Short mmCIF file of C-alpha atoms in Angstrom, two decimals:
data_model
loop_
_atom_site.label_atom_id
_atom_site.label_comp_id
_atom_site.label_asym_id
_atom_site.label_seq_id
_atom_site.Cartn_x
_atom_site.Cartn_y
_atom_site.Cartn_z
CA UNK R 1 113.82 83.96 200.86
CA UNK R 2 112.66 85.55 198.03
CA UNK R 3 113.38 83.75 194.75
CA UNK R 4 115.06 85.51 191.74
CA UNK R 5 113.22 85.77 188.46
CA UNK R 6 115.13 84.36 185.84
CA UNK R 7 115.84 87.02 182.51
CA UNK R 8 114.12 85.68 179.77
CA UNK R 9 116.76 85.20 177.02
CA UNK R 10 116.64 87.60 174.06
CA UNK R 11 115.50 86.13 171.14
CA UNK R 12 117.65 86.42 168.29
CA UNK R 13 116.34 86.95 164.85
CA UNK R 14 114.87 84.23 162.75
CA UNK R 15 116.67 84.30 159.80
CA UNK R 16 114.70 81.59 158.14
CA UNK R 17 111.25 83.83 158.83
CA UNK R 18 113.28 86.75 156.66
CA UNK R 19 114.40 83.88 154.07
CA UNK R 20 110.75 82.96 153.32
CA UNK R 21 109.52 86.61 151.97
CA UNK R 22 112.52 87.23 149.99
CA UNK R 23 112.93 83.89 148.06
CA UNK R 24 109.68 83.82 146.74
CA UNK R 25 110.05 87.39 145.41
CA UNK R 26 113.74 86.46 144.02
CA UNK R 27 112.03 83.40 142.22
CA UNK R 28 108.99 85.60 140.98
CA UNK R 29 111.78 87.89 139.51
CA UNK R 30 113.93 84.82 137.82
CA UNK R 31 110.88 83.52 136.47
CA UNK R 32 109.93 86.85 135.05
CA UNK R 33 112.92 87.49 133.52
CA UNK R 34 112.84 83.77 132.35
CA UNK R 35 109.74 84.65 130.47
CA UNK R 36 110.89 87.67 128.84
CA UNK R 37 113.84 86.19 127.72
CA UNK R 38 111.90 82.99 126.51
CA UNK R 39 109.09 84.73 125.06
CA UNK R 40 109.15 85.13 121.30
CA UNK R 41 109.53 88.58 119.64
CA UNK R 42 106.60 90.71 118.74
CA UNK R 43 105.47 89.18 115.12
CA UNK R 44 105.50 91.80 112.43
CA UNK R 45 101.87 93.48 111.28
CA UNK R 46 100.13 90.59 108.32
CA UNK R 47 99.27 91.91 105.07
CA UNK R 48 96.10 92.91 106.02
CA UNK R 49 96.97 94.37 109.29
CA UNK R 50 99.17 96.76 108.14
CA UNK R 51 95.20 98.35 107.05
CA UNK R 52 93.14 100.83 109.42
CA UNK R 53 90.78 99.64 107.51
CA UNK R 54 89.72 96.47 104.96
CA UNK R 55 86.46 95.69 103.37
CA UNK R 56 85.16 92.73 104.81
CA UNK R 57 83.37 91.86 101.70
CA UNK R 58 86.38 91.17 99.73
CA UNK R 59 89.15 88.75 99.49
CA UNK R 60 92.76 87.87 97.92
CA UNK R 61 92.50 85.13 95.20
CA UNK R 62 94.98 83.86 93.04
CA UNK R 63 93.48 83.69 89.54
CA UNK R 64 94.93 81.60 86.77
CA UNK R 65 95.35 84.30 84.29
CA UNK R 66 95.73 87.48 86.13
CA UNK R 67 97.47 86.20 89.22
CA UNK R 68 96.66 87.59 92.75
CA UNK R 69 93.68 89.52 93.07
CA UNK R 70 90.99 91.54 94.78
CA UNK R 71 87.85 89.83 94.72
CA UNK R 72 84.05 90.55 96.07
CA UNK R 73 83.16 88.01 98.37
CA UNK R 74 79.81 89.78 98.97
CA UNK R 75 78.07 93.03 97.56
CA UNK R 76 79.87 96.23 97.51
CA UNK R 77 78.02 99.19 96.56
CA UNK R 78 79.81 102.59 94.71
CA UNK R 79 81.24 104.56 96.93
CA UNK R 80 82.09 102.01 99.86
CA UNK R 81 85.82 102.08 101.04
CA UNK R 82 87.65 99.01 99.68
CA UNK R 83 91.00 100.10 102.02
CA UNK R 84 92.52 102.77 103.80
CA UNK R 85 96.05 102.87 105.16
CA UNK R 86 97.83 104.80 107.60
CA UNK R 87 101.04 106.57 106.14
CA UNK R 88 103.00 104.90 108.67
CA UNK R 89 102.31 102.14 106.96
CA UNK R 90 103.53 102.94 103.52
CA UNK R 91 107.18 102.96 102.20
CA UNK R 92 107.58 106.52 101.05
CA UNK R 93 109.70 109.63 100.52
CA UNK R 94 107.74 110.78 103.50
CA UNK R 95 109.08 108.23 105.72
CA UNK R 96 112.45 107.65 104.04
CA UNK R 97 114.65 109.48 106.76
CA UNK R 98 113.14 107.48 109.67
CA UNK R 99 113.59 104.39 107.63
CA UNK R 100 116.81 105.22 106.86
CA UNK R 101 118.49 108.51 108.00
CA UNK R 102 120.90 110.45 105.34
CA UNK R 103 119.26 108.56 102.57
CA UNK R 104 117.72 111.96 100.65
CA UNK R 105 121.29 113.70 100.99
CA UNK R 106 123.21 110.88 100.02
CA UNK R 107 121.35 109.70 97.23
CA UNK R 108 121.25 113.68 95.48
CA UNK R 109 125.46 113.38 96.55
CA UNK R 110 126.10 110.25 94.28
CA UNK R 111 123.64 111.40 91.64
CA UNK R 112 125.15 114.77 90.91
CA UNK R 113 128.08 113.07 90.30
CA UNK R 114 127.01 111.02 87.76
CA UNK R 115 126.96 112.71 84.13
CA UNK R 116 123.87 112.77 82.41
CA UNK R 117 122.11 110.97 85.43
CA UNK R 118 118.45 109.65 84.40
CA UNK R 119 117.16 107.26 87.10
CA UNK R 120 114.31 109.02 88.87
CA UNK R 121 115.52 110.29 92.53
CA UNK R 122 112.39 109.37 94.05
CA UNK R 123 111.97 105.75 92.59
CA UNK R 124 115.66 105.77 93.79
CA UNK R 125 115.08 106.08 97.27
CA UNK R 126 112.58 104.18 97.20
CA UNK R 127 114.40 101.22 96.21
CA UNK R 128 117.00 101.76 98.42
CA UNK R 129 114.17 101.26 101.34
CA UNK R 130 113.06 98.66 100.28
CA UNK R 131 116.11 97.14 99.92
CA UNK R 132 116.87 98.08 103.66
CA UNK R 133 113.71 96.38 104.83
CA UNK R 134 114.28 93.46 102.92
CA UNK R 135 117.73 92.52 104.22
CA UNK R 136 116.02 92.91 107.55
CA UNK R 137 113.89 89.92 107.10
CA UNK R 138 111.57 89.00 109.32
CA UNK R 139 112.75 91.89 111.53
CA UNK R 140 110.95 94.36 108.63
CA UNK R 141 107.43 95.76 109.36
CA UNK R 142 106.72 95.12 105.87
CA UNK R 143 107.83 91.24 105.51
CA UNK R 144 104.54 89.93 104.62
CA UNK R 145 104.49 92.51 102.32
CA UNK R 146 107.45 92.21 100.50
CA UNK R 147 106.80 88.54 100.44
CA UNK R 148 104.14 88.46 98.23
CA UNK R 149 105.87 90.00 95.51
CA UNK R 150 106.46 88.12 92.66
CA UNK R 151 110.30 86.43 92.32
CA UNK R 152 111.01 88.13 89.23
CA UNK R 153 108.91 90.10 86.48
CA UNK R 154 110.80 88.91 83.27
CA UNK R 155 108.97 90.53 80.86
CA UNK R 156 109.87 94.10 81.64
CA UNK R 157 111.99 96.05 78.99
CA UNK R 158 115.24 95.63 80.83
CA UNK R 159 115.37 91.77 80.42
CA UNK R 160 114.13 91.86 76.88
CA UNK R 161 117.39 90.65 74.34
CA UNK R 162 118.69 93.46 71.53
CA UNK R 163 116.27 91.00 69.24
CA UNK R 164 113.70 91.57 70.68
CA UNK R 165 114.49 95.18 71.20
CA UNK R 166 114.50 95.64 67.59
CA UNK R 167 111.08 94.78 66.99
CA UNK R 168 109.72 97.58 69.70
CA UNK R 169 109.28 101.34 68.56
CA UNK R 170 111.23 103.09 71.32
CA UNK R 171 114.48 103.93 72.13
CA UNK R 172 115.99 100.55 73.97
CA UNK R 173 119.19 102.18 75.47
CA UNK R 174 116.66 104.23 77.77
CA UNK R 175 115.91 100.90 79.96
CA UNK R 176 120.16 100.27 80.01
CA UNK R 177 120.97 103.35 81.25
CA UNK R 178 118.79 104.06 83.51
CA UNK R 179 119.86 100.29 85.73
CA UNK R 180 123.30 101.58 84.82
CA UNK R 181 122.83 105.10 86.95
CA UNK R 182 120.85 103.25 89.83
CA UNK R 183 123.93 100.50 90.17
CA UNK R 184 126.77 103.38 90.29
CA UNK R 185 124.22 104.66 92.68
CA UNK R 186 123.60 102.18 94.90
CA UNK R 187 127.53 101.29 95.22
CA UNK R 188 128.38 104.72 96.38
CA UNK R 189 125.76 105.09 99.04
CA UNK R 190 125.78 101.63 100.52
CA UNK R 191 128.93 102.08 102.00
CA UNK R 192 128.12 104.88 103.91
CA UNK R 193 124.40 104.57 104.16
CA UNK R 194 123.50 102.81 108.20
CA UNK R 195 120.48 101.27 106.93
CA UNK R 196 122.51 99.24 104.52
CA UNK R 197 125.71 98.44 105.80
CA UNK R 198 124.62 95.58 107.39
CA UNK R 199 122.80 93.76 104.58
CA UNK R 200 125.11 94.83 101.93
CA UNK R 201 128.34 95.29 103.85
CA UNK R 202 131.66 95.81 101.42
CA UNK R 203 132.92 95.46 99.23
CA UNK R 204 129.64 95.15 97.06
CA UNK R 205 129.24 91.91 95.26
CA UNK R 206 127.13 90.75 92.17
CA UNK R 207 124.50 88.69 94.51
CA UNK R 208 124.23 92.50 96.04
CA UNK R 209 123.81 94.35 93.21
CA UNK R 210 121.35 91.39 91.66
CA UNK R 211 119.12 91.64 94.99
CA UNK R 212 119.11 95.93 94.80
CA UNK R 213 118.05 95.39 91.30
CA UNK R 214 115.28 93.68 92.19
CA UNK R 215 114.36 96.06 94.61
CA UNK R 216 114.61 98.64 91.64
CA UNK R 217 112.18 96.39 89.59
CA UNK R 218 109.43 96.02 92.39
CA UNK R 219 109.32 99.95 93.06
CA UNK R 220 109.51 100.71 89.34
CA UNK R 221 106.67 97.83 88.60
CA UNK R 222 104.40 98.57 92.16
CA UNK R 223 104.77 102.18 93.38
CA UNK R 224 102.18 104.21 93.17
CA UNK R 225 103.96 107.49 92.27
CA UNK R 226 106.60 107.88 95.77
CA UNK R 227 104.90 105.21 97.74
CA UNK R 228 104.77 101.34 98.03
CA UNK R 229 101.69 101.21 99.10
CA UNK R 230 99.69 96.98 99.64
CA UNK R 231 96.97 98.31 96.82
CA UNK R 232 99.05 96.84 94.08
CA UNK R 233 97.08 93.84 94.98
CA UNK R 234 94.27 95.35 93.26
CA UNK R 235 95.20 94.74 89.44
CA UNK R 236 94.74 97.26 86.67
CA UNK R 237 91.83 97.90 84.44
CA UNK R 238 91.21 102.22 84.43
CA UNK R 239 87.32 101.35 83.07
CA UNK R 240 86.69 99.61 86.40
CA UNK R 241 89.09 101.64 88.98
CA UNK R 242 90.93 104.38 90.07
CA UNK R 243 93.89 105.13 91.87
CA UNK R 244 94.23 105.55 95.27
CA UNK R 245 93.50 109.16 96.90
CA UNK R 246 96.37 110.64 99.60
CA UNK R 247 94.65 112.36 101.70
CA UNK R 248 96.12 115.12 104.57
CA UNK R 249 93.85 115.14 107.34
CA UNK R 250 92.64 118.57 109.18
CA UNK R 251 95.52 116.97 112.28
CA UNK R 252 97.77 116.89 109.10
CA UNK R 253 98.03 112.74 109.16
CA UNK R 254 98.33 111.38 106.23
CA UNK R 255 96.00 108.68 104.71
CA UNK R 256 95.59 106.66 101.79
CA UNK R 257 92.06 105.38 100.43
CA UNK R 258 90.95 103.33 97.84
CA UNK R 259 86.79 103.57 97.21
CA UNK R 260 84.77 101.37 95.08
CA UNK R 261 83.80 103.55 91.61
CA UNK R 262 81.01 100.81 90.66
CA UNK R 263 78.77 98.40 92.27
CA UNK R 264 80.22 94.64 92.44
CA UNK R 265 78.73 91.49 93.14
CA UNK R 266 80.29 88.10 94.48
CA UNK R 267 82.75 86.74 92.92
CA UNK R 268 83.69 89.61 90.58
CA UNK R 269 87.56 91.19 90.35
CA UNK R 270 87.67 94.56 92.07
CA UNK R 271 90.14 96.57 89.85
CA UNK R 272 92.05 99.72 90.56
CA UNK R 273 94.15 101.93 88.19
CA UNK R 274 98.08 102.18 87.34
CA UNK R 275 97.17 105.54 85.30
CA UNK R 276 96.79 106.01 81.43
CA UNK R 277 98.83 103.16 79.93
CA UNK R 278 99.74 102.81 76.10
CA UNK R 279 100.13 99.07 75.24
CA UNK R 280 104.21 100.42 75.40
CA UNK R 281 104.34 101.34 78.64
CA UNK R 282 101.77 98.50 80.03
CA UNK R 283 104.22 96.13 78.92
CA UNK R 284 107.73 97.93 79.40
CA UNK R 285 106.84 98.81 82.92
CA UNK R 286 104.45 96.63 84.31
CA UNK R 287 104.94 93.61 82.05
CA UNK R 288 101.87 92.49 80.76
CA UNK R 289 99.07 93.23 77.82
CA UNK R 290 95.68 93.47 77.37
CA UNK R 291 94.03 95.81 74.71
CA UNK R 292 90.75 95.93 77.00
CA UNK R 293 92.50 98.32 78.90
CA UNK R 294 94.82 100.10 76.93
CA UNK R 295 93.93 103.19 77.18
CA UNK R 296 97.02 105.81 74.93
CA UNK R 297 98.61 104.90 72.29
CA UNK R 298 102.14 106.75 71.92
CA UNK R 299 103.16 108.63 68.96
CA UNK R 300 106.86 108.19 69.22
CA UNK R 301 106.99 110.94 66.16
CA UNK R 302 105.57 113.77 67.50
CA UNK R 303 107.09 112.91 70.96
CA UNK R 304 111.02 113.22 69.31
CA UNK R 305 109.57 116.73 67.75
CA UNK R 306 108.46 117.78 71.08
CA UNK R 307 111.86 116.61 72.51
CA UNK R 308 113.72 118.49 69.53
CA UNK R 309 111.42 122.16 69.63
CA UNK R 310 113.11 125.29 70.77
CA UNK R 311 109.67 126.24 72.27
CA UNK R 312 109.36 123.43 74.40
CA UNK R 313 112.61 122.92 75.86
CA UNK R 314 112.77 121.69 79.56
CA UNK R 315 109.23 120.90 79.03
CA UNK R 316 108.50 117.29 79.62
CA UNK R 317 106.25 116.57 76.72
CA UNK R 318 105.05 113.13 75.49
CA UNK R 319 102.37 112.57 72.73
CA UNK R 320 99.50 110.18 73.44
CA UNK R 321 96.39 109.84 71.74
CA UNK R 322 93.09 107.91 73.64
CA UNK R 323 91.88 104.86 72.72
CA UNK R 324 88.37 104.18 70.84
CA UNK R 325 87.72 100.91 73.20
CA UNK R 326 84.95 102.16 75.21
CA UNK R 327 82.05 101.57 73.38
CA UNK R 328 81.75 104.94 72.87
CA UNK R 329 82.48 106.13 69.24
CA UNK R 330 81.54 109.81 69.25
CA UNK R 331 84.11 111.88 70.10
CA UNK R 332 82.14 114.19 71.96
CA UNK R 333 80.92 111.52 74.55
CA UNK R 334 82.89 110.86 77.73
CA UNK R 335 83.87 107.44 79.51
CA UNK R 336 84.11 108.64 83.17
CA UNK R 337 84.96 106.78 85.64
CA UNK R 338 84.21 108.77 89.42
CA UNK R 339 84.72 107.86 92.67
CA UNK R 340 83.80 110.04 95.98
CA UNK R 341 85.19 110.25 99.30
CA UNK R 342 82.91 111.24 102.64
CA UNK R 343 85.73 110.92 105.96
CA UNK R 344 83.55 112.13 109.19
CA UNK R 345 84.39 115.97 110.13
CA UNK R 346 86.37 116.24 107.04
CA UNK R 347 85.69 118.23 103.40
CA UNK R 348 84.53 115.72 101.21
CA UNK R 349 86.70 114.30 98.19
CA UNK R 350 86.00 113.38 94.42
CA UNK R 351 88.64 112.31 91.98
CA UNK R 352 87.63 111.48 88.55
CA UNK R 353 89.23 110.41 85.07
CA UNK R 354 87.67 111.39 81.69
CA UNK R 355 88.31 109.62 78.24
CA UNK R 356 87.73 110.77 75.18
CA UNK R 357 88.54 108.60 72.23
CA UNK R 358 90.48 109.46 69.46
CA UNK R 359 91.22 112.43 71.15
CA UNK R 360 94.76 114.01 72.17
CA UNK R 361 95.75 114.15 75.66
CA UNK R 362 95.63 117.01 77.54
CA UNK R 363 99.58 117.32 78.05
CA UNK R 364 99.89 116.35 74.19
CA UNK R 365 97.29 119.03 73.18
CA UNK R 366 98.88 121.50 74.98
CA UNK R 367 102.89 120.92 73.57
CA UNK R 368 101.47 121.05 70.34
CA UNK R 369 100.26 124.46 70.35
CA UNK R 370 102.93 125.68 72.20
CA UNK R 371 105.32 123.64 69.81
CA UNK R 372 103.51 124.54 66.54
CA UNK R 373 102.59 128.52 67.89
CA UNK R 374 99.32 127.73 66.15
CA UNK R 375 95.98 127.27 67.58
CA UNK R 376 93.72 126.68 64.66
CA UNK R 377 92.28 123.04 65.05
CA UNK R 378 91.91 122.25 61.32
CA UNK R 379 95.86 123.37 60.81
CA UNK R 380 96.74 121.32 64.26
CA UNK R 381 94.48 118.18 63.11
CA UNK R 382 96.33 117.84 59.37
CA UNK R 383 99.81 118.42 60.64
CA UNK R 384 99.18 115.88 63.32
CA UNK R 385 97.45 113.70 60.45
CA UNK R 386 99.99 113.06 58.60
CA UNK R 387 102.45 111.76 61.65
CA UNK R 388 99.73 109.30 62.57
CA UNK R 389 99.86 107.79 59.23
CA UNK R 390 103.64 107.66 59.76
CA UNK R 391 103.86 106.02 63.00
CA UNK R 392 100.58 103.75 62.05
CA UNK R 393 102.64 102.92 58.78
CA UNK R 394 106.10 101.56 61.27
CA UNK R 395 103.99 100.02 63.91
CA UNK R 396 102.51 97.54 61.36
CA UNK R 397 105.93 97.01 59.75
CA UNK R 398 107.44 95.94 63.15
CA UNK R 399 104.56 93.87 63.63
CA UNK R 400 105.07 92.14 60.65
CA UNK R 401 108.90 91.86 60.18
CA UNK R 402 109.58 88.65 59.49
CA UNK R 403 112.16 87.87 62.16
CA UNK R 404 109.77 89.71 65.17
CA UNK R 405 107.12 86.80 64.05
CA UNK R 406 108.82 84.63 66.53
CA UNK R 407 106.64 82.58 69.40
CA UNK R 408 109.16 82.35 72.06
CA UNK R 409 110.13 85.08 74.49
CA UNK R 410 108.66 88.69 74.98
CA UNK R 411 108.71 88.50 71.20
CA UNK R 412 104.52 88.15 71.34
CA UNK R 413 104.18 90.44 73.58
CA UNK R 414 106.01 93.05 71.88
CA UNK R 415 104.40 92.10 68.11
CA UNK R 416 100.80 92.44 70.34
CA UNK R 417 101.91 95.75 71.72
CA UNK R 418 102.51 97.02 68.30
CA UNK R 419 99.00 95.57 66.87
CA UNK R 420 97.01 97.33 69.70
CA UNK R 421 98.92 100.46 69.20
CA UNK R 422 98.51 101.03 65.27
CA UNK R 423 94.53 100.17 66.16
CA UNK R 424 94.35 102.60 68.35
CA UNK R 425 95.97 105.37 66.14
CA UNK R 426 94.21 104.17 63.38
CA UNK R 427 91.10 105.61 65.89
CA UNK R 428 93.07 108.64 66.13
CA UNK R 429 93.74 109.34 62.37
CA UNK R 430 90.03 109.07 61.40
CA UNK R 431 89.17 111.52 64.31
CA UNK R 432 91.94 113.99 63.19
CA UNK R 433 90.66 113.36 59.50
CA UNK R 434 87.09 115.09 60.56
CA UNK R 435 88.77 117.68 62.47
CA UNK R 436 90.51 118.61 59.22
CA UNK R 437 87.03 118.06 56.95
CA UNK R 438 85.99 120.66 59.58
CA UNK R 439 82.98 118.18 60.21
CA UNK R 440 83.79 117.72 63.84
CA UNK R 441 86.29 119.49 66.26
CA UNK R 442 88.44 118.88 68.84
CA UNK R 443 87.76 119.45 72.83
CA UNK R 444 88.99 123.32 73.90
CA UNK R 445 92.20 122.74 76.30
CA UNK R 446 89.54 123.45 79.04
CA UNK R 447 87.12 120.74 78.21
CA UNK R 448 90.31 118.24 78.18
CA UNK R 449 91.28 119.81 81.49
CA UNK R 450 89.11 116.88 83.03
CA UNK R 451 91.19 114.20 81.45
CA UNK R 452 93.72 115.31 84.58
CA UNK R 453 92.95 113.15 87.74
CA UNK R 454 91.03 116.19 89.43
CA UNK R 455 90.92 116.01 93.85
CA UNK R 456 88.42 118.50 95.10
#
């Protein structure tokens, strides 16, 4: 009898095989989305990361008198790069639509419909950005930047009282209505404007308008023409520094350097330059005085007849004359202060300033001809004489007025910026006065050509 053989029974699927390859994926999974969620967002760039590059050999100090700083912590030789920062990395016009699109359009919408609007556009939109990035807080790419700007600069022009506006030769409604223009401004476009609906959301309040204001005061105390740019670190003496150099690549990106115009050694301030500042605007804009580095003096005088000359209107004309403070009294000698620029397989760059003391500026020198229609230097030297002696003459009274003698305040301040200017005029007068003697001459409009920041 032949046995049967038994089936084998199927075997059924072991679902607890199948379990142990998917679970440990599904927990991978959880625990990578755990992780993501958990994990802490991407911190924003640090001060000196938002840098391609940063000298090594220097260093941010806070100095009693002059505040932060840039200071050699070991040699740096003429010509070194001190910084250089992508574009990207700068708040300016260039970037203002990415920052925060419709801004250009809607800021030229709300000023044309203000009458007799003087804020300038591009400071405008400038403080609207930063505005923008501030609100954004730690969210901003620029937060460490933004926080280390001072609180409050409080001796600016706009926060001086009508007292002390009376002892300063200049025209103190300018200040007024100029904040006045960029507040009507700022309520009309932050309504509609994306980047700022969320920060300043409406209806606009006075804590608004105060924080927008500051904005306005940062850019209008820190930019360096359209850009806020970290190199305000550097602080301000034009005998030691320049400005920084924008510079367009051959790929068209654009970069901004700052190079060392001296040798320094440890421990000594690296400076850079705001420009050619009269004591005036040094302390109207920026806040602060020192006659070591006033450089202009204004003549308000000649500036109203440039202002008032059929020949020179819609010319922007202001009168300066240079300062004698560079240990160099003939007029024919030249302070210059150079700095050069070598980038690998590009051209390479110089920019340079030129003072001449006692001596006109360039865009003064130039008005005066055109507002005079004369050329002769002896004629130009005795007309411009006697306005010196003028404006030299009211500078000393408002230094001297007995209520403007006052400790307190920006009353010092202003009495100092008065001082320095009538000194520095006084320069100018006895150069003018040998011009007209005929026993010296001033520099051709092409010789003063090189007062003009020159890139080649």
């Amino acid at each position: 009898m032949v046995a049967l053989k038994k089936k084998k029974a199927k075997k059924e699927p072991n679902g607890l095989g199948l379990s142990m390859l998917i679970w440990p994926l599904l927990i991978a999974s959880l625990a990578f989305v755990v992780v993501q969620i958990m994990k802490p967002p991407a911190l924003p760039p640090t001060l000196l990361e938002l840098f391609d590059v940063w000298n090594e050999n220097m260093k941010i100090e806070h100095s009693k008198d002059m505040g932060l700083g840039i200071y050699a912590n070991k040699p740096i030789k003429k010509g070194d790069i001190l910084a250089k920062i992508s574009g990207e990395n700068t708040i300016s016009m260039n970037s203002a639509e990415q920052i925060c699109p419709g801004i250009l359009a809607a800021v030229q919408d709300a000023g044309s419909n203000i009458k007799g609007f003087s804020a300038p556009f591009n400071q405008v939109v400038l403080t609207i950005l930063l505005a923008s990035e501030k609100g954004k807080g730690n969210q901003s790419h620029w937060v460490n930047y933004i926080d280390k700007m001072p609180v409050n600069v409080s001796t600016v022009s706009w926060y001086w009282t009508k007292e002390e506006a009376s002892c300063a030769y200049y025209n103190s409604n300018e200040d007024d209505e100029m904040t006045k223009n960029f507040v009507n401004i700022f309520k009309a476009v932050a309504p509609v404007l994306p980047c700022l609906k969320n920060t300043f959301p409406s209806p606009i309040s006075q804590s608004d308008i105060d924080e927008a204001l500051w904005s306005f005061l940062m850019v209008m105390t820190r930019s360096y023409g359209t850009t806020l740019v970290p190199l305000d670190l550097f602080n301000h003496n034009p005998k030691l520094g320049l400005g920084p150099m924008t510079i367009k690549t051959s790929e068209g990106k654009e970069r901004v350097y700052l190079v060392a115009t001296r040798d320094h050694q440890p421990g000594e301030q690296i400076f850079a330059s705001y420009g050619s500042l009269s004591p005036y605007k040094m302390l109207r804009q920026y806040g602060f005085i020192d006659e070591s580095v006033a450089v202009v003096a204004d003549l308000p005088s000649l500036t109203k007849m440039f202002q008032e000359s059929e020949y020179l209107k819609g010319v922007p004309c202001e009168a300066n004359f240079f300062a004698r403070n560079y240990d160099n009294e003939d007029p024919k000698k030249a302070y210059v202060v150079q700095s050069r620029l070598k980038i690998p397989h590009e051209k390479p760059y110089k920019t340079e300033r030129v003072y001449r003391p006692g001596m006109p500026d360039l865009n003064t020198l130039e008005c005066l001809q055109v507002m005079s229609q004369k050329e002769n230097q002896k004629v130009l030297a005795n007309f411009v004489a006697k306005i010196l002696k003028d404006d030299i003459e009211h500078y000393r009274a408002l230094a001297t007025r007995p209520e403007c003698l006052q400790e307190v305040g920006n009353f010092p301040n202003i009495r100092k910026a008065n001082e320095i200017s009538a000194k520095i005029l006084e320069n100018a007068l006895h150069v003018a006065s040998r011009v007209n003697e005929g026993t010296d001459s001033w520099p051709s409009l092409a010789m003063l050509s090189s007062n003009k920041d020159v890139l080649k």
